[in-house]
Short mmCIF file of C-alpha atoms and ligand atoms in Angstrom, two decimals:
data_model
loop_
_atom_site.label_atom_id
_atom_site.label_comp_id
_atom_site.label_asym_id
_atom_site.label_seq_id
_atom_site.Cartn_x
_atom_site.Cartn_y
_atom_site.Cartn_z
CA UNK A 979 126.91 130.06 131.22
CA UNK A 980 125.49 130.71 127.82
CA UNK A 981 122.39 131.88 127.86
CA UNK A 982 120.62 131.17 124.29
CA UNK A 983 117.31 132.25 123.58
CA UNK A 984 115.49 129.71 120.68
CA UNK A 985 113.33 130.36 118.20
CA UNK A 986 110.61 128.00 116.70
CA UNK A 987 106.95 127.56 114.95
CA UNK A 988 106.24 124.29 115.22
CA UNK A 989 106.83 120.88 116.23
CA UNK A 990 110.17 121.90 117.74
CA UNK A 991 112.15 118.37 116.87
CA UNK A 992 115.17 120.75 117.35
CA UNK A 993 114.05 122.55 120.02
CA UNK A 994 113.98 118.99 121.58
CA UNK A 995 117.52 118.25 120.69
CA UNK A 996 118.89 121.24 122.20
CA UNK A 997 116.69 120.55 125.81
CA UNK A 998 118.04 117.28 125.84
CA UNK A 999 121.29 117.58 124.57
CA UNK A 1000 122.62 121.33 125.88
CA UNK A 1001 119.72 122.60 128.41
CA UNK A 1002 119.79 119.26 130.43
CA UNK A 1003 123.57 118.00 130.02
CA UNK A 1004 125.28 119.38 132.88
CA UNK A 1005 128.30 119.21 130.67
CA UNK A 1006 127.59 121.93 128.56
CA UNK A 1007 127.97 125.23 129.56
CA UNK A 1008 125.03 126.48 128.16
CA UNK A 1009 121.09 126.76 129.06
CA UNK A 1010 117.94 127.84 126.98
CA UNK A 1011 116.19 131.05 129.12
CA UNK A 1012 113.72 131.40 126.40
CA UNK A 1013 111.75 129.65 123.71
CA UNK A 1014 109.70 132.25 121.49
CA UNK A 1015 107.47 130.64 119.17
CA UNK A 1016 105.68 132.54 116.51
CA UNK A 1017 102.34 130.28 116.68
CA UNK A 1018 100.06 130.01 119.08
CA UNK A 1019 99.89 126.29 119.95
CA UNK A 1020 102.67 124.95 118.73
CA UNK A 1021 103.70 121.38 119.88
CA UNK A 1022 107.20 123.47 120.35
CA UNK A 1023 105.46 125.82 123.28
CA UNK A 1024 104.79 122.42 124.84
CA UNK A 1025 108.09 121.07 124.72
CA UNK A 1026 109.33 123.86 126.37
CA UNK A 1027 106.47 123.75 128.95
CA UNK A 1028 107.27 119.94 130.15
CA UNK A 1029 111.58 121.20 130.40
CA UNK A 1030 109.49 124.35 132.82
CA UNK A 1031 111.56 127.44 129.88
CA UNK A 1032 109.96 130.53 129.59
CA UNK A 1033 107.69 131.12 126.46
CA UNK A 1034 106.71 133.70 124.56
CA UNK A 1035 104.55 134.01 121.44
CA UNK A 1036 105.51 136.46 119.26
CA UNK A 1037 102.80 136.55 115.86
CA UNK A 1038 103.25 138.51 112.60
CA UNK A 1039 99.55 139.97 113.11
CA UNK A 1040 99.54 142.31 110.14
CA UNK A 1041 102.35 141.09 107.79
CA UNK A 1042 102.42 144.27 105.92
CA UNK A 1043 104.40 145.58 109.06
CA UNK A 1044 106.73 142.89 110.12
CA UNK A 1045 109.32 145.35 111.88
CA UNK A 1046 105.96 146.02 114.42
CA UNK A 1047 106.47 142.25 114.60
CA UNK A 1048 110.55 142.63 114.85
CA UNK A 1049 110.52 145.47 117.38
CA UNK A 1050 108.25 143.48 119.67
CA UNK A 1051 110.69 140.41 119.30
CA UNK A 1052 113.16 142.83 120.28
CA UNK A 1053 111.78 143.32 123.72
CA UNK A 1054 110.85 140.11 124.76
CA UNK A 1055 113.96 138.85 123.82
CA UNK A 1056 116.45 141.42 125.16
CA UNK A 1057 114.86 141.15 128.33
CA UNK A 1058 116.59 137.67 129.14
CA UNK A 1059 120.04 138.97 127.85
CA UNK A 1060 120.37 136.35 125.39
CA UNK A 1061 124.59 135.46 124.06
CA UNK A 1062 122.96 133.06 121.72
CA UNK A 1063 119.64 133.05 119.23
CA UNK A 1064 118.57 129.91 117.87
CA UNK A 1065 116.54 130.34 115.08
CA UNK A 1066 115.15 126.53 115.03
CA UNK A 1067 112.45 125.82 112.59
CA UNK A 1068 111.65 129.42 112.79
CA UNK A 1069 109.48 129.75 109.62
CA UNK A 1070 108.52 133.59 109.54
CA UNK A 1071 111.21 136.10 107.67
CA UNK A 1072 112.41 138.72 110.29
CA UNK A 1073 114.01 142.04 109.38
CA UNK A 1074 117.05 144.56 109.58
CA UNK A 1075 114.94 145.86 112.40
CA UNK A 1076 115.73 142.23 114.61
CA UNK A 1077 118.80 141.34 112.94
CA UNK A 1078 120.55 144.56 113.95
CA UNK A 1079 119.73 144.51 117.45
CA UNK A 1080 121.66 141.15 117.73
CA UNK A 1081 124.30 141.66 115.06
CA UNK A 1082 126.09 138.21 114.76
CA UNK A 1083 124.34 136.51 117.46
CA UNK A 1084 121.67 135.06 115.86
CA UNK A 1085 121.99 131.36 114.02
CA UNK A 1086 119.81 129.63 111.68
CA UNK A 1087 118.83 126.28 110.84
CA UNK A 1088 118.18 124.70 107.28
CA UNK A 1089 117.75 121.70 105.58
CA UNK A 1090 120.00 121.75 102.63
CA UNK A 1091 123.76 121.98 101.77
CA UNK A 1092 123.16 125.87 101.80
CA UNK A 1093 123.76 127.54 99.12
CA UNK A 1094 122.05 125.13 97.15
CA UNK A 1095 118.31 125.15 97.84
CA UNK A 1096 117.31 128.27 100.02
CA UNK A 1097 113.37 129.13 101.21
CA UNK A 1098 110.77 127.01 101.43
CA UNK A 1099 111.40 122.88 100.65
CA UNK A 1100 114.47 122.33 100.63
CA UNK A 1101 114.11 118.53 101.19
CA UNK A 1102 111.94 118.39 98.09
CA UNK A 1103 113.95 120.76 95.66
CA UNK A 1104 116.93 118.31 96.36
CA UNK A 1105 114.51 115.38 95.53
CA UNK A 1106 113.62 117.42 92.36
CA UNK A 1107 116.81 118.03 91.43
CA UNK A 1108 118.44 114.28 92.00
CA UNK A 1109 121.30 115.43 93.88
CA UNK A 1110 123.38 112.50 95.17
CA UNK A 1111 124.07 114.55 98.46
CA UNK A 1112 122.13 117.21 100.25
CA UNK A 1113 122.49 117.54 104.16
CA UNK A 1114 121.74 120.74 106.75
CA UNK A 1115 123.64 123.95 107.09
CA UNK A 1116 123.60 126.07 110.33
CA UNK A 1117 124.76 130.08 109.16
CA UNK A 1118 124.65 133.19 110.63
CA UNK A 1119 121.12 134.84 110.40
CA UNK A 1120 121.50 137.70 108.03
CA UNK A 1121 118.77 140.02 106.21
CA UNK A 1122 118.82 137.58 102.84
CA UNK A 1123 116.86 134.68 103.35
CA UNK A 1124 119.04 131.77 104.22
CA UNK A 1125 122.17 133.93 103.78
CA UNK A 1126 124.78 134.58 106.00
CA UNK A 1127 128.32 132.56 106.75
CA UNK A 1128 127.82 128.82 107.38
CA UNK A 1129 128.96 128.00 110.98
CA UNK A 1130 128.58 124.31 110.07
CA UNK A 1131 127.53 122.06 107.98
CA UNK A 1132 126.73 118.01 107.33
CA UNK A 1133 126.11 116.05 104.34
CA UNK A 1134 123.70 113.56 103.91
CA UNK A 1135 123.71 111.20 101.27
CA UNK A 1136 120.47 110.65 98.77
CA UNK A 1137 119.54 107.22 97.96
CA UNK A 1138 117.83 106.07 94.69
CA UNK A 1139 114.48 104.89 96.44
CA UNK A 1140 114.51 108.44 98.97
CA UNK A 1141 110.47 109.18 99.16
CA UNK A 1142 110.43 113.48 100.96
CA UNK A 1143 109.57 111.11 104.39
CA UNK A 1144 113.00 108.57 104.61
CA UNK A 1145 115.08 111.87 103.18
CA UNK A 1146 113.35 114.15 105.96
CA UNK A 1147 113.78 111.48 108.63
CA UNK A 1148 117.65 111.32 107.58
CA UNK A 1149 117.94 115.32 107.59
CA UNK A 1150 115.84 116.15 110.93
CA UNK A 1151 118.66 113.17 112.57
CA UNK A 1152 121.49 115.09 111.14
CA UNK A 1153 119.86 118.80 112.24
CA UNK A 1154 119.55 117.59 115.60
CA UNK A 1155 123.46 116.75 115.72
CA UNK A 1156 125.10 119.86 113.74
CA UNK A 1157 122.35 122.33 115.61
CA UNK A 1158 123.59 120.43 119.06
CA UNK A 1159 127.20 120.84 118.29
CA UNK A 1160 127.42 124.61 116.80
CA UNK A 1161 125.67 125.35 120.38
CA UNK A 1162 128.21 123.28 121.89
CA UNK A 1163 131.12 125.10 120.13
CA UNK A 1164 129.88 128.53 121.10
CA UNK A 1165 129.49 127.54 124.71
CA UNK A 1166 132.76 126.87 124.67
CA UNK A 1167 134.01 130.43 122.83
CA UNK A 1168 134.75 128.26 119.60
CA UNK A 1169 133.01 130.02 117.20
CA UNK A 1170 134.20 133.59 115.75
CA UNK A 1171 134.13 135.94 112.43
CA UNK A 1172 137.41 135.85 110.81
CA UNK A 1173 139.28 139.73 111.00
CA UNK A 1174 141.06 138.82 107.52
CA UNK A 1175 137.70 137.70 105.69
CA UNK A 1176 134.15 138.92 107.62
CA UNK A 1177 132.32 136.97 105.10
CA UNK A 1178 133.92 133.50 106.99
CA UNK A 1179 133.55 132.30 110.09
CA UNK A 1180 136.39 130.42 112.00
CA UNK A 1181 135.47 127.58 113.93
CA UNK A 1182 138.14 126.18 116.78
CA UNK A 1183 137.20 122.42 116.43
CA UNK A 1184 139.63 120.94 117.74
CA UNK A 1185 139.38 118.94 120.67
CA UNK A 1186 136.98 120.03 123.89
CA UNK A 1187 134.01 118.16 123.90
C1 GRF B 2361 113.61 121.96 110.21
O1 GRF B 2361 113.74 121.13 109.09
C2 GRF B 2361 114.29 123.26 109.95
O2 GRF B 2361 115.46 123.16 109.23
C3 GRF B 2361 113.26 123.98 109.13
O3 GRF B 2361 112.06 123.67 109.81
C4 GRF B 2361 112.16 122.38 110.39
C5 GRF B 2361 111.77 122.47 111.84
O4 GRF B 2361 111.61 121.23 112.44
N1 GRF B 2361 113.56 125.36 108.99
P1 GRF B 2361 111.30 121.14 114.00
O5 GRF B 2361 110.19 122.12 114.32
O6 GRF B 2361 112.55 121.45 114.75
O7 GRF B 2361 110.85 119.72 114.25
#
């Protein structure tokens, strides 16, 4: 059994797809042991609540020391022996200080056809731009913000008439399935750096679920 720990900050749409879709499908090999949220409050802490995970908050109190932050994560996290981090609408930068501690274990989420369009509004910098095609890109967490080897990846198409609320609704839908499936594939020992090339990841799609 997997055991993945997620990682979230607010509304926790994704958080959502992963109780419904891994925690609670007794076809997948996999369940969430923790949900650390870094707000106090969070609609995500609820979510979790109502499926009866474990929380934890974990705050950047002074953000001049985020590896006080990072250490702390560290412990709480650790403590449930995690295989898997899901960083899931996690919105606060971590450091070296997390990162190592988990080295290739932890995943992110993102709204765009990484690399294009890292940080902060993603949705609306591919608006801005008038790309024909963005879409969401789940990578390996790594110290450079949204950095790291894409695990997977799925387009989504911009129309001409796309306001930032029918593109979101159209990325959150596709997040939901690519952040479902990656925890799918590594439930089932799918996912893996390549030897020849550690900047690439291989991915065994083929067949299984
Ligand atoms: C997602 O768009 C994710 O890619 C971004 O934050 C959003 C979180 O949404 N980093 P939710 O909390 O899962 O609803």
């Amino acid at each position: 059994m997997l055991r993945v720990v997620v990682m979230v900050s607010g509304n926790g749409s994704n958080l959502q797809a992963l109780i419904d879709n891994v925690h609670r499908n007794p076809k997948v090999d996999a369940e969430i042991v923790l949900v650390v949220c870094s707000k106090d409050g969070a609609r995500a802490l609820e979510r979790a609540e109502d499926a009866g995970i474990p929380t934890s908050v974990v705050a950047l109190d002074d953000p001049a020391r985020r590896e006080v932050r990072d250490a702390r994560l560290n412990g709480v996290i650790s403590r449930m022996e995690p295989d898997l981090i899901v960083m899931a609408g996690w919105m606060s930068i971590v450091t070296g200080v997390f990162l190592n501690r988990f080295p290739d274990m932890v995943i992110n989420l993102h709204p765009s056809l990484l690399p294009s369009f890292p940080g902060l509004r993603a949705i609306e910098q591919a608006l801005e731009w008038g790309v024909r095609l963005t879409g969401v890109t789940v990578h390996i967490a790594e110290e450079a913000v949204d950095g790291g080897p894409p695990v997977l990846q799925e387009p989504v198409p911009v129309r001409g008439d796309d306001t930032v609320d029918t593109l979101s609704a159209r990325v959150h839908d596709a997040e939901h399935r690519v952040l479902t499936r990656a925890v799918v594939l590594y439930s089932e020992g799918r996912v893996r750096r390549d030897p020849a090339d550690p900047r690439h990841m291989i991915i065994n799609d083929e067949g299984g679920s």
